[in-house]
Short mmCIF file of C-alpha atoms and ligand atoms in Angstrom, two decimals:
data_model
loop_
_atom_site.label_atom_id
_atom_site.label_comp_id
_atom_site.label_asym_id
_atom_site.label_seq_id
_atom_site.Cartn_x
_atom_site.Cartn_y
_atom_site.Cartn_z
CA UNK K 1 34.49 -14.34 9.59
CA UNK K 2 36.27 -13.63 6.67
CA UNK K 3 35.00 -11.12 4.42
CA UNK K 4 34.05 -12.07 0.90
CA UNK K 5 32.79 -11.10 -2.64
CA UNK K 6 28.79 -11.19 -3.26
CA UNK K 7 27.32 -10.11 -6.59
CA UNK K 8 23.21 -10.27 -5.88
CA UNK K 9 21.76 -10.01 -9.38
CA UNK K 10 17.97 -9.04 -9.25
CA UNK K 11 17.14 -5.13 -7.08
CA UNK K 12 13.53 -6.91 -5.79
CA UNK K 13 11.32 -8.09 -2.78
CA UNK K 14 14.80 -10.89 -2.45
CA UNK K 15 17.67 -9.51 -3.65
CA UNK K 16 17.33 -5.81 -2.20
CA UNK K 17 17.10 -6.94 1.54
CA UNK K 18 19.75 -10.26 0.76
CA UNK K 19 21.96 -7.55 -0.63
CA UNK K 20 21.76 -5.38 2.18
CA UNK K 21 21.75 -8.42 5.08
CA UNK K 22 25.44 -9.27 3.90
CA UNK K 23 26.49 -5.78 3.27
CA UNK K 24 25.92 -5.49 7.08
CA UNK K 25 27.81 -8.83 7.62
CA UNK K 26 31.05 -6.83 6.63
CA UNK K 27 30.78 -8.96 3.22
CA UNK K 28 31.61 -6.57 0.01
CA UNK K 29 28.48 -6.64 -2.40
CA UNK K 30 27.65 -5.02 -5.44
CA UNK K 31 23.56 -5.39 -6.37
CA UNK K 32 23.03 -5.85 -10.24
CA UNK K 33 19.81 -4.36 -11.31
CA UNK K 34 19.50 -3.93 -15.10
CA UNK K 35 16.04 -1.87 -14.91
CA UNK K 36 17.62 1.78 -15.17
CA UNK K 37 14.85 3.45 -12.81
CA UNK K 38 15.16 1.22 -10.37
CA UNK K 39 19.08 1.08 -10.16
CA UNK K 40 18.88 5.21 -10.39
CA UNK K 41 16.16 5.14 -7.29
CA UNK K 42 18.69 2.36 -5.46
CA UNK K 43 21.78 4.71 -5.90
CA UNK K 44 19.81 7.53 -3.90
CA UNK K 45 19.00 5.00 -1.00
CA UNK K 46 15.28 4.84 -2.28
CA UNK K 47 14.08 1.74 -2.01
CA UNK K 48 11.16 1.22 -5.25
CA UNK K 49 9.00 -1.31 -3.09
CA UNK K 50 6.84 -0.70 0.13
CA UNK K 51 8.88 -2.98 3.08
CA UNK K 52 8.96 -1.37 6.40
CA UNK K 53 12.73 -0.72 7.56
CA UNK K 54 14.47 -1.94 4.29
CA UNK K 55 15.42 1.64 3.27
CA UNK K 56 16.89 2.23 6.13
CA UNK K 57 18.73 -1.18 6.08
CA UNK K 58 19.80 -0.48 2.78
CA UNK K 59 21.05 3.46 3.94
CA UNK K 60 23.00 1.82 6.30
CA UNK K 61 24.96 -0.57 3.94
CA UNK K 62 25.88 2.39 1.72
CA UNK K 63 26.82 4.11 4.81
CA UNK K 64 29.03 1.50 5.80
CA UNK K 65 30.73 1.53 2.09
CA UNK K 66 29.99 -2.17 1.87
CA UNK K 67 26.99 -1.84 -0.84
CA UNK K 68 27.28 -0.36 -4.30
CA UNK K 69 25.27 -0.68 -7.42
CA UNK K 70 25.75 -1.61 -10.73
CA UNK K 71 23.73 -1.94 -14.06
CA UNK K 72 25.25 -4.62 -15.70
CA UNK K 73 25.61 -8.35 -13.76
CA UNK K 74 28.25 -9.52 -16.25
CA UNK K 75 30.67 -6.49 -14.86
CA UNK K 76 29.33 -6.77 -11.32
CA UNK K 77 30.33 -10.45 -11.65
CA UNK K 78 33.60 -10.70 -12.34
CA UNK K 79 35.75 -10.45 -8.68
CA UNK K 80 33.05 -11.78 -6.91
CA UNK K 81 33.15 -15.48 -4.67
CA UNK K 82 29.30 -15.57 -4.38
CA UNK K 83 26.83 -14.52 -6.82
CA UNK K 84 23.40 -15.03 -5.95
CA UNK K 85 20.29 -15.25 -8.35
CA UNK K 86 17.61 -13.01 -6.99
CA UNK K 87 15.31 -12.36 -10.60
CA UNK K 88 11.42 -13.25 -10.81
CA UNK K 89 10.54 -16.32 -12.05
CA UNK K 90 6.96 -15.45 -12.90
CA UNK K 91 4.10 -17.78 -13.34
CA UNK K 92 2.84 -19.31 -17.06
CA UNK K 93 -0.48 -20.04 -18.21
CA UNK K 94 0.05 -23.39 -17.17
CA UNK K 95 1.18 -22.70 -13.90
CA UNK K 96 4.67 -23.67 -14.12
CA UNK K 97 7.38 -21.00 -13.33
CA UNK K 98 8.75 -19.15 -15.97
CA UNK K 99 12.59 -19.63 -16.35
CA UNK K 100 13.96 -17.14 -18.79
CA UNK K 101 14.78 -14.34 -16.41
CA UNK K 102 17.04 -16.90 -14.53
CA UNK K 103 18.24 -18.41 -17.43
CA UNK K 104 18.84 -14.93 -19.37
CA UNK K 105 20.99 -13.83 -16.33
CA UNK K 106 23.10 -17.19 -16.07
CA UNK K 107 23.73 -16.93 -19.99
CA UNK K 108 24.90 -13.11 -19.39
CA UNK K 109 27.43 -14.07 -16.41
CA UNK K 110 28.54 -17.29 -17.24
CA UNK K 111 31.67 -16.50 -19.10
CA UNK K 112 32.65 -13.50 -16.66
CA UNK K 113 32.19 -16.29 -13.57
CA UNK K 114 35.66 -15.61 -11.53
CA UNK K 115 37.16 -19.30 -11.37
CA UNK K 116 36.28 -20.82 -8.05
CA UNK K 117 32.86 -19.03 -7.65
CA UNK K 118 29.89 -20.12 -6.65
CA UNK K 119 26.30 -19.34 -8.35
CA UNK K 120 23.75 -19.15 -5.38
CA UNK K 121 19.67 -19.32 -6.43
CA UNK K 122 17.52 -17.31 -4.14
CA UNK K 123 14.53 -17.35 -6.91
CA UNK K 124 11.77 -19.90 -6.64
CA UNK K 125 12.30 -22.06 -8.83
CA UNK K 126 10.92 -25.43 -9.92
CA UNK K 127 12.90 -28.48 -8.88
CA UNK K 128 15.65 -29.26 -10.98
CA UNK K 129 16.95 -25.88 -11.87
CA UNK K 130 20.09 -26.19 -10.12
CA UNK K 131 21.19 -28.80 -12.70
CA UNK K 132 19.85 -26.67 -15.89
CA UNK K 133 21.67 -23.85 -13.95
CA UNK K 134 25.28 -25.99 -14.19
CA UNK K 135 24.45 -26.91 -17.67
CA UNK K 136 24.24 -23.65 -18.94
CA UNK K 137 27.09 -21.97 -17.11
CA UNK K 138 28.74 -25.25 -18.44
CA UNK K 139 31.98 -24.97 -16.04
CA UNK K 140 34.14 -27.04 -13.99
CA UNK K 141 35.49 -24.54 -11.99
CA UNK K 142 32.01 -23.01 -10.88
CA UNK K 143 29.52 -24.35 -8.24
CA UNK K 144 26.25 -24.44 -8.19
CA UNK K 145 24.11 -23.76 -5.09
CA UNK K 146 19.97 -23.55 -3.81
CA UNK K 147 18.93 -21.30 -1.33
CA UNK K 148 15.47 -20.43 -0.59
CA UNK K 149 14.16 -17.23 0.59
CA UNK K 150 11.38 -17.82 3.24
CA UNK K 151 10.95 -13.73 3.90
CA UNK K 152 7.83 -12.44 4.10
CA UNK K 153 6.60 -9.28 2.35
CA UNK K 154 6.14 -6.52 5.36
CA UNK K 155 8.60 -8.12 7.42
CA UNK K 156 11.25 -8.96 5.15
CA UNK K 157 13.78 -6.82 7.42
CA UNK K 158 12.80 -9.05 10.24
CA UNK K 159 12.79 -12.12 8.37
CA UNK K 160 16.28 -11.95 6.57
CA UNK K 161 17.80 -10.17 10.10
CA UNK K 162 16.62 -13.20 12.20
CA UNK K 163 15.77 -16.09 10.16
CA UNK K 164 14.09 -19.16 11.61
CA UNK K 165 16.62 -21.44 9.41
CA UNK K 166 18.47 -21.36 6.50
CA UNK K 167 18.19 -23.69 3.74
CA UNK K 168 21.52 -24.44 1.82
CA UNK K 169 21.37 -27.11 -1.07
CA UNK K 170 24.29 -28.26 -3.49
CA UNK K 171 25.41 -31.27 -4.51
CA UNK K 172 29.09 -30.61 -3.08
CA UNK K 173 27.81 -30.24 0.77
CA UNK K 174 31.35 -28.01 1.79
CA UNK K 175 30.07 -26.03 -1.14
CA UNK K 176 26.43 -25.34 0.91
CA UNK K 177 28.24 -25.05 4.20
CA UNK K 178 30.39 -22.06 2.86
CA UNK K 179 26.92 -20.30 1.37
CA UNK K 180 25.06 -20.91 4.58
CA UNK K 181 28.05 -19.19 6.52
CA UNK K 182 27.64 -16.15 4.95
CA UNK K 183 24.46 -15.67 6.54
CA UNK K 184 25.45 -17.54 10.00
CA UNK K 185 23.26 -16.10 12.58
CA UNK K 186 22.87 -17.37 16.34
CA UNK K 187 19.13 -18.29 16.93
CA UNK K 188 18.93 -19.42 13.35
CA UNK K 189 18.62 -23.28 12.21
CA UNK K 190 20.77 -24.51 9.25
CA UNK K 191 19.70 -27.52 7.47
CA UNK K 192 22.18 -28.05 4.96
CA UNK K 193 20.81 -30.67 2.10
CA UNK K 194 21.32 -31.13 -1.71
CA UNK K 195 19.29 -29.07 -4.40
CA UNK K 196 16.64 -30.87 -5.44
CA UNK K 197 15.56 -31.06 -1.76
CA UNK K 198 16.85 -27.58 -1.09
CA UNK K 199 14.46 -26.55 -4.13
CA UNK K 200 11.58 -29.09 -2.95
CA UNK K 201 11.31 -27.55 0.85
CA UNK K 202 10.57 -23.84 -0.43
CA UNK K 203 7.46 -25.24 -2.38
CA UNK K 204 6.31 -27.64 0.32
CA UNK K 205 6.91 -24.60 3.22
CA UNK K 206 4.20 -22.30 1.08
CA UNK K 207 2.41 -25.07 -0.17
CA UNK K 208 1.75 -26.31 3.72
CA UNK K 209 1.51 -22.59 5.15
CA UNK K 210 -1.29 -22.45 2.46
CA UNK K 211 -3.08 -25.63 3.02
CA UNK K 212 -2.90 -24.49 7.14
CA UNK K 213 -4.53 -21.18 5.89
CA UNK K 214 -7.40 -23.28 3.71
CA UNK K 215 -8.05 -25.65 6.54
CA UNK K 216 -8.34 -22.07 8.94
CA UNK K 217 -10.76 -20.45 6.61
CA UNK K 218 -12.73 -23.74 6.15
CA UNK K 219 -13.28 -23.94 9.97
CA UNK K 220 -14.37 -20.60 10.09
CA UNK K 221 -16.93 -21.77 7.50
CA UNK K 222 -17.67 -24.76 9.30
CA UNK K 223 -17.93 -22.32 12.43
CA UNK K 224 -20.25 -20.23 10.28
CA UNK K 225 -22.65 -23.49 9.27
CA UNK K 226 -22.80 -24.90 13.01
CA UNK K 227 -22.81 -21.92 14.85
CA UNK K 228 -19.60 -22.19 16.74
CA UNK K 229 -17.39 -19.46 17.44
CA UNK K 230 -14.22 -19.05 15.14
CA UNK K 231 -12.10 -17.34 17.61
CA UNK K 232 -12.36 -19.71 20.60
CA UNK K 233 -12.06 -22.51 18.30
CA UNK K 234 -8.82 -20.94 17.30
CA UNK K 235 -7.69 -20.84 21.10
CA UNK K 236 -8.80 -24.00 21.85
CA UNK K 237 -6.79 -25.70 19.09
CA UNK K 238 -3.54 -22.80 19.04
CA UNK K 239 -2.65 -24.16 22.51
CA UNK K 240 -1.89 -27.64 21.25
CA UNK K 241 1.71 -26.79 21.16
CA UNK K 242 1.59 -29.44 17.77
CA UNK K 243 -0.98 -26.84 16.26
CA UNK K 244 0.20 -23.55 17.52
CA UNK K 245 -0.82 -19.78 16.78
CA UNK K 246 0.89 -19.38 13.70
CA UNK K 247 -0.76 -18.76 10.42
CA UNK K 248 -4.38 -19.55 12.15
CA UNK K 249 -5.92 -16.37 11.28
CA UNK K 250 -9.25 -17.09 8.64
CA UNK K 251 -9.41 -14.27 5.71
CA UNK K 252 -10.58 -13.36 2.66
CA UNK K 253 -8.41 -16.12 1.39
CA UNK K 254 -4.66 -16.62 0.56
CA UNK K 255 -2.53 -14.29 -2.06
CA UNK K 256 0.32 -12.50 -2.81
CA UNK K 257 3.33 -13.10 -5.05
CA UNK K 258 4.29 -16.48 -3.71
CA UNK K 259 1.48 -18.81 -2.59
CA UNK K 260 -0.89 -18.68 -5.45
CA UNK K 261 2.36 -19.35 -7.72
CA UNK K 262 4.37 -21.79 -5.56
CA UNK K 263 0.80 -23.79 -5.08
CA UNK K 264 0.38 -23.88 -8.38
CA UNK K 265 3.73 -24.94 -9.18
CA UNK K 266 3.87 -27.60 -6.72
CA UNK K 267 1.02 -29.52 -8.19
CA UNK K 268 2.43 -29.04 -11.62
CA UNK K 269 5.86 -30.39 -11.03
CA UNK K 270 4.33 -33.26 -9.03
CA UNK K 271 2.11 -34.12 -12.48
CA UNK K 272 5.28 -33.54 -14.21
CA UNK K 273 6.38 -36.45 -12.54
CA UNK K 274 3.75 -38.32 -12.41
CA UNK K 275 2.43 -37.35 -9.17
CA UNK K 276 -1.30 -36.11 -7.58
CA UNK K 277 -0.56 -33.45 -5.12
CA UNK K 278 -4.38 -33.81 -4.65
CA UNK K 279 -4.10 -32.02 -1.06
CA UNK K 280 -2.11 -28.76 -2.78
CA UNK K 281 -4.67 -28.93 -5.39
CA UNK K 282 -7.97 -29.10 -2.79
CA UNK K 283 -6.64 -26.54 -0.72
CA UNK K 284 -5.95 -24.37 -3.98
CA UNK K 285 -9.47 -25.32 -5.01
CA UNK K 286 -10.51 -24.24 -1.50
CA UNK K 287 -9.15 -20.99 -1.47
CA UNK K 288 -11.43 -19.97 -4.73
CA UNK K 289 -14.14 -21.05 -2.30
CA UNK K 290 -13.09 -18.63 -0.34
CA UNK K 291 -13.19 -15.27 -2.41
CA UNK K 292 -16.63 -16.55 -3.26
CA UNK K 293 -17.48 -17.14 0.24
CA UNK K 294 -16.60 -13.45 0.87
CA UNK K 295 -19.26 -12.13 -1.56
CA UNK K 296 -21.76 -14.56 -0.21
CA UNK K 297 -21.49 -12.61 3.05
CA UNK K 298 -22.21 -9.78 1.57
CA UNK K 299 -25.21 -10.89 -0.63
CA UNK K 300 -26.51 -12.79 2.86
CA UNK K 301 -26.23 -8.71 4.46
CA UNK K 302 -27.21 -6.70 1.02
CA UNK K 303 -29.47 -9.10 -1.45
CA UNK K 304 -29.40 -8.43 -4.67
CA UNK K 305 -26.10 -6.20 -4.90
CA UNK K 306 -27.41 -4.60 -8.16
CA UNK K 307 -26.93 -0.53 -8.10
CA UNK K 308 -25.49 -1.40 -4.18
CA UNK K 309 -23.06 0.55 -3.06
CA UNK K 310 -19.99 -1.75 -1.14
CA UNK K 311 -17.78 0.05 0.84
CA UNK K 312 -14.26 -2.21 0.91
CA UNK K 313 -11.12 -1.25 3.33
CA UNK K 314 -8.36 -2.39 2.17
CA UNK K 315 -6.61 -3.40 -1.67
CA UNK K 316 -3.58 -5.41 -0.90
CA UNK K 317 -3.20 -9.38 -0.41
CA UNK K 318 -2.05 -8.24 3.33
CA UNK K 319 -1.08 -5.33 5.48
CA UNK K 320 2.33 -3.45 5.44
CA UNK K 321 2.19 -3.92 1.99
CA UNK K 322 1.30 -2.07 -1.11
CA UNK K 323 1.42 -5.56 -3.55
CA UNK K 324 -2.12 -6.19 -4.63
CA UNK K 325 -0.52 -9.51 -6.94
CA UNK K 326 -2.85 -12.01 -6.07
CA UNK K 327 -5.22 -10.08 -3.96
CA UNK K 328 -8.02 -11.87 -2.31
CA UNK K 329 -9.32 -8.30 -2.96
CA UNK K 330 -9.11 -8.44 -6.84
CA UNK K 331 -11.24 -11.54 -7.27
CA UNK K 332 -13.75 -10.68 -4.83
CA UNK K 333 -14.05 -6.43 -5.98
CA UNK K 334 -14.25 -8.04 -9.91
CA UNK K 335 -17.71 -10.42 -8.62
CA UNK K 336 -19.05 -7.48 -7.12
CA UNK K 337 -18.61 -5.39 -9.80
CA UNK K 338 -20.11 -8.06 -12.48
CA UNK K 339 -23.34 -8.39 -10.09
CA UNK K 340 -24.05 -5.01 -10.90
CA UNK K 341 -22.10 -3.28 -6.88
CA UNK K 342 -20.91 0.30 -6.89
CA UNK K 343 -17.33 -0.25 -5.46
CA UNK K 344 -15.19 2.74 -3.12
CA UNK K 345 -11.85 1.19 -1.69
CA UNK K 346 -9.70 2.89 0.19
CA UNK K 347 -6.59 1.45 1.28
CA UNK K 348 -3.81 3.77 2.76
CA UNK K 349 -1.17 2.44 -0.05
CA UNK K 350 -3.35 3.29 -2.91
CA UNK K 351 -3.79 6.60 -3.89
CA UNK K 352 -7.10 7.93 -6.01
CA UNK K 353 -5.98 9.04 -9.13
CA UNK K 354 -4.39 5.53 -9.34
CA UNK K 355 -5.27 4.08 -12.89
CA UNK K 356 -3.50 0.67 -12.69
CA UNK K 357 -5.86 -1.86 -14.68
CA UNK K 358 -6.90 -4.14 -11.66
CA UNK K 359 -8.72 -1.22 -10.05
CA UNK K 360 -10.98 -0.59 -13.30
CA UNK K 361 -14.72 -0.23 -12.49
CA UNK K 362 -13.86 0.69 -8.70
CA UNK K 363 -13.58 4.64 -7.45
CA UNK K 364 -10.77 5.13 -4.97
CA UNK K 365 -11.19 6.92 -1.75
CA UNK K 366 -8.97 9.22 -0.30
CA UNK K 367 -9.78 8.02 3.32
CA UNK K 368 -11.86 4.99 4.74
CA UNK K 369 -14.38 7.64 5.67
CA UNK K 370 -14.81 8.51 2.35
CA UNK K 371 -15.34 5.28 1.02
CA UNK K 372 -18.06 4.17 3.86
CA UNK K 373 -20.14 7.26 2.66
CA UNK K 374 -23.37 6.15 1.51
CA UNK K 375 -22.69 2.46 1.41
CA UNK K 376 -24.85 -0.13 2.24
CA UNK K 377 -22.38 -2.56 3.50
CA UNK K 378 -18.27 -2.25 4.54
CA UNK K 379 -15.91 -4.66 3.77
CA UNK K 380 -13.02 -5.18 5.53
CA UNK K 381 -10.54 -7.33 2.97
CA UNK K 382 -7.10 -6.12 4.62
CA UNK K 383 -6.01 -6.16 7.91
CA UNK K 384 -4.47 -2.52 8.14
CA UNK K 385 -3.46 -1.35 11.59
CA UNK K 386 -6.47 1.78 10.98
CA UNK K 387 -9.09 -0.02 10.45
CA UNK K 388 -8.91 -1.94 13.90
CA UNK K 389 -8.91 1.10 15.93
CA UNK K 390 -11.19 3.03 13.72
CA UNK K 391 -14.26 4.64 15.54
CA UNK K 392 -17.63 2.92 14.35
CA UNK K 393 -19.30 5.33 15.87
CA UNK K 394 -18.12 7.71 13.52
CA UNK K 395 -18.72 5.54 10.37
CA UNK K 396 -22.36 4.61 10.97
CA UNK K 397 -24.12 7.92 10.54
CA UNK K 398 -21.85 8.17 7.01
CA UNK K 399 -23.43 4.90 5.32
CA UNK K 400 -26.46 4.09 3.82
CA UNK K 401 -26.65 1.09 5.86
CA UNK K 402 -24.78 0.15 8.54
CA UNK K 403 -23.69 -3.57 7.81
CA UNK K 404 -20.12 -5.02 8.66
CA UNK K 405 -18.39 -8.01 6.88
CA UNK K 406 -15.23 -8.05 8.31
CA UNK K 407 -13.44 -10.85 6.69
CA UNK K 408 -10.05 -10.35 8.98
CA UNK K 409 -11.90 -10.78 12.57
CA UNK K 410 -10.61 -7.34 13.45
CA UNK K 411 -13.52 -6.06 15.42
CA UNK K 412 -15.17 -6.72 18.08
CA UNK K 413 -18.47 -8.03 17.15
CA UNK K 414 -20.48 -6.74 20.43
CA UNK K 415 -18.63 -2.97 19.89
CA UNK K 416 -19.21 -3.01 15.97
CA UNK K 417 -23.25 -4.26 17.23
CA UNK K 418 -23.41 -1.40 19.98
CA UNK K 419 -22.61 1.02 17.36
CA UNK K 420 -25.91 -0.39 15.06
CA UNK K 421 -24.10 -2.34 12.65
CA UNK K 422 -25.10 -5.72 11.68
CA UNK K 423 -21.80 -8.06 11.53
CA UNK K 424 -20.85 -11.13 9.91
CA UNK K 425 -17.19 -12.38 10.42
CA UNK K 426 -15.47 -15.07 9.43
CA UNK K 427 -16.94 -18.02 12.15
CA UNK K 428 -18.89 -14.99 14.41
CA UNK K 429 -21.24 -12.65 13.91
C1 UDX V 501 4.92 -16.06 2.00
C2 UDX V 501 5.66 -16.96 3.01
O1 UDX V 501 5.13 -16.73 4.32
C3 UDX V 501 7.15 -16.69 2.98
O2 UDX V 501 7.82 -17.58 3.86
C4 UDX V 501 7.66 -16.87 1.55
O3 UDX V 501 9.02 -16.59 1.43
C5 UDX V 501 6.87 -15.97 0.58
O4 UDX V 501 5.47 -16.26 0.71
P1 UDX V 501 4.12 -13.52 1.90
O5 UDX V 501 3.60 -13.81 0.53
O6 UDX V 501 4.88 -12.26 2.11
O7 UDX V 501 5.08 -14.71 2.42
O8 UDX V 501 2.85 -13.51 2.86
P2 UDX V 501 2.31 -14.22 4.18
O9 UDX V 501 2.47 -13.29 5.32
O10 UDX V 501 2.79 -15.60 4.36
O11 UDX V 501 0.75 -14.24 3.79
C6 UDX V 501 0.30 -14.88 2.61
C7 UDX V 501 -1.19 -14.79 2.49
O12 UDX V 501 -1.83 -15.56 3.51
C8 UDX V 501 -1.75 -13.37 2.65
O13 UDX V 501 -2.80 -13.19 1.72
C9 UDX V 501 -2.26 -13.34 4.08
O14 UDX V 501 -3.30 -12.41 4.29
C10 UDX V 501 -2.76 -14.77 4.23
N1 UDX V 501 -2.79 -15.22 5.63
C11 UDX V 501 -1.64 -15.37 6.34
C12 UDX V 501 -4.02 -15.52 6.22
O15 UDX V 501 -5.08 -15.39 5.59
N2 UDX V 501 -4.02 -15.98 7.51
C13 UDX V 501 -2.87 -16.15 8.24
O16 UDX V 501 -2.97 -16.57 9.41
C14 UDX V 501 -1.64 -15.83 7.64
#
């Protein structure tokens, strides 16, 4: 393959490993990244987010001479074939996605655009953007392209190495098929499509993965009400090949930077246009349920959780992470906390002297030890590799009293009982 020109504008959770992915294709790419700590921690090879692998990815690239940095994206721009959008598109008030980074960038290249180039949007963005994208860079001799980035945080090496497909939408479709070559990889489906759709199948991917995740945790509720065990009922309906294994694990509910946005974005560009997403909106509605179904555990174990001390393992929205955006963990530590709980967390990304403002009220622990000291219930909210092969033996004499809620199914319910606690999971106890 013929190696080409990339600008990626945006040094985030997207543009850092799509920068590095095409570096390694043999493709020349310069990564744009106006914030000047982040660009100065880039130049080093330090990568300023937690994602196993990426640094070394990203090492690599520089290694190979094929990756260099650059603060300003109308320089970067200007001999490049491919310049891809990588910025945050934040949420509003209202739930829609916030534009301006996207548009702020286009308005900054749009005159420096080589002739013949084509602008490539890896943000989430609502549907529709393509076309504001070509009005505002306004030229005849530039395409226009939508690309969405299904990489998960914690495996984002993984995802953008080996990706299950890629999603190429323009309204010129030898346009999309020259995008979706750069990133041609055996193994990997291409579905090639205009950008509306393009746009449309990265909301409806999170949206569904979402709903699966709400219907999950509802079953383990269900499981919960009837008696019925959650993790049989998960093997008895994962071997339907139709159903599968997949995103079928019940939790303290869905978060993270992308499915409490792209949910909420769905159903507000569906009212936009006059239509109900009213599944998107129950499973959204469901998910709330959730972080309240979480503390009702608790209460069922603890009572009134006045002057209670709650143990919780684990900050993030997942493992292999340090994001806490949209943290099941957030929602659920805040209810505690206004019934009058003593929180400790410990979670191995978050250190204790750690003032950041969705941690007020709660004292960090330097170890999961620590925080179990004394407590009258443990919470298990992440899914952390240490917390599955930690010894309950060891943490029972610590705490006040020795009750589990382990909202991840992580233990084993007869081991954590052995060892005298009293455990409720999600659908077994
Ligand atoms: C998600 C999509 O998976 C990815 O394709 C998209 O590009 C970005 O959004 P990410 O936010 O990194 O990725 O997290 P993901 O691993 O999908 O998990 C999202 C949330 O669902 C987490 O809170 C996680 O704990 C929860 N989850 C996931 C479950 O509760 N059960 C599961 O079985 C899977």
């Amino acid at each position: 393959m013929r190696a080409s020109t990339i600008c990626v504008i945006g040094g985030g959770y997207v543009g850092i490993p799509t920068a590095a992915i095409l570096s390694l294709r043999g493709h020349q790419v310069v990564l744009a990244e106006n914030n000047e700590l982040r660009l100065a921690a880039l130049q080093q090879g330090n990568i300023p987010i937690f994602e196993p692998g990426l640094e070394a990815l990203v090492e690599q690239a520089i290694t190979a001479g094929t990756l260099s940095f650059s603060k300003s994206a109308a320089e970067a721009v200007k001999d490049c074939e491919y310049v891809f959008l990588c910025v945050p598109t934040p949420q509003d008030d209202d739930g829609s996605a916030d534009l301006s980074y996207v548009m702020e960038a286009v308005h900054e290249i749009r005159a420096q655009l080589k002739p013949g180039c084509v602008v490539v949007n890896k943000s989430t963005v609502p549907v529709g953007t393509a076309l504001l994208v070509e009005r505002e860079i306004s030229r005849a001799d530039v395409k226009v392209a939508s690309n969405p980035e299904f990489l998960r945080e914690g495996s984002a090496v993984e995802d953008s190495l080996k990706p299950d497909r890629i999603v190429m939408g323009s309204n010129d479709t030898h346009t999309a098929k020259m995008v979706a070559e750069l990133f041609a990889n055996p193994g990997s489906a291409t579905v090639i499509t205009d950008c509306v759709t393009a746009e449309s199948i990265k909301y409806a991917a999170n949206a569904f993965l979402a709903t699966k995740i709400s219907f999950i945790n509802e079953a383990a509720a269900f499981c919960d009400a009837v008696g019925a065990d959650m993790r049989d009922l998960v093997l008895g309906m994962g071997f339907d090949r139709r159903i599968g294994f997949e995103v079928m694990q019940p939790g303290p509910g869905w978060g993270g930077s992308c499915f409490p946005k792209d949910t909420r974005a769905l159903v507000k560009i569906g009212e936009d246009h006059g239509y109900d997403f009213s599944l998107v909106r129950g499973a959204i509605e469901s998910n709330k349920n959730q972080f309240q179904r979480v503390v009702d555990k608790i209460e069922a174990l603890v009572g009134d959780l006045k002057g209670v001390t709650v143990a919780i393992w684990g900050l993030t929205f997942k493992a292999n992470t340090d994001d806490r955006r949209s943290s099941p963990a957030i929602p659920v530590v805040a209810t505690l906390l206004a019934r009058g709980a003593l929180v400790r967390a410990y979670d191995p990304t978050v250190q204790p002297s750690d003032e950041s403002s969705d941690l007020a009220g709660i004292t960090i622990s330097g170890s999961a030890e620590e925080a179990a000291t004394g407590a009258e219930v443990l919470v298990i909210l992440t899914e952390w590799t240490e917390f599955r092969w930690m010894n309950l033996s060891n943490i029972a004499p610590l705490m006040g009293k020795t009750n589990i809620v382990d909202t991840r199914n992580m233990l084993d319910p007869e081991a954590a009982k052995r060892d005298g606690f009293t455990y409720l999971g999600m659908g077994r106890s």
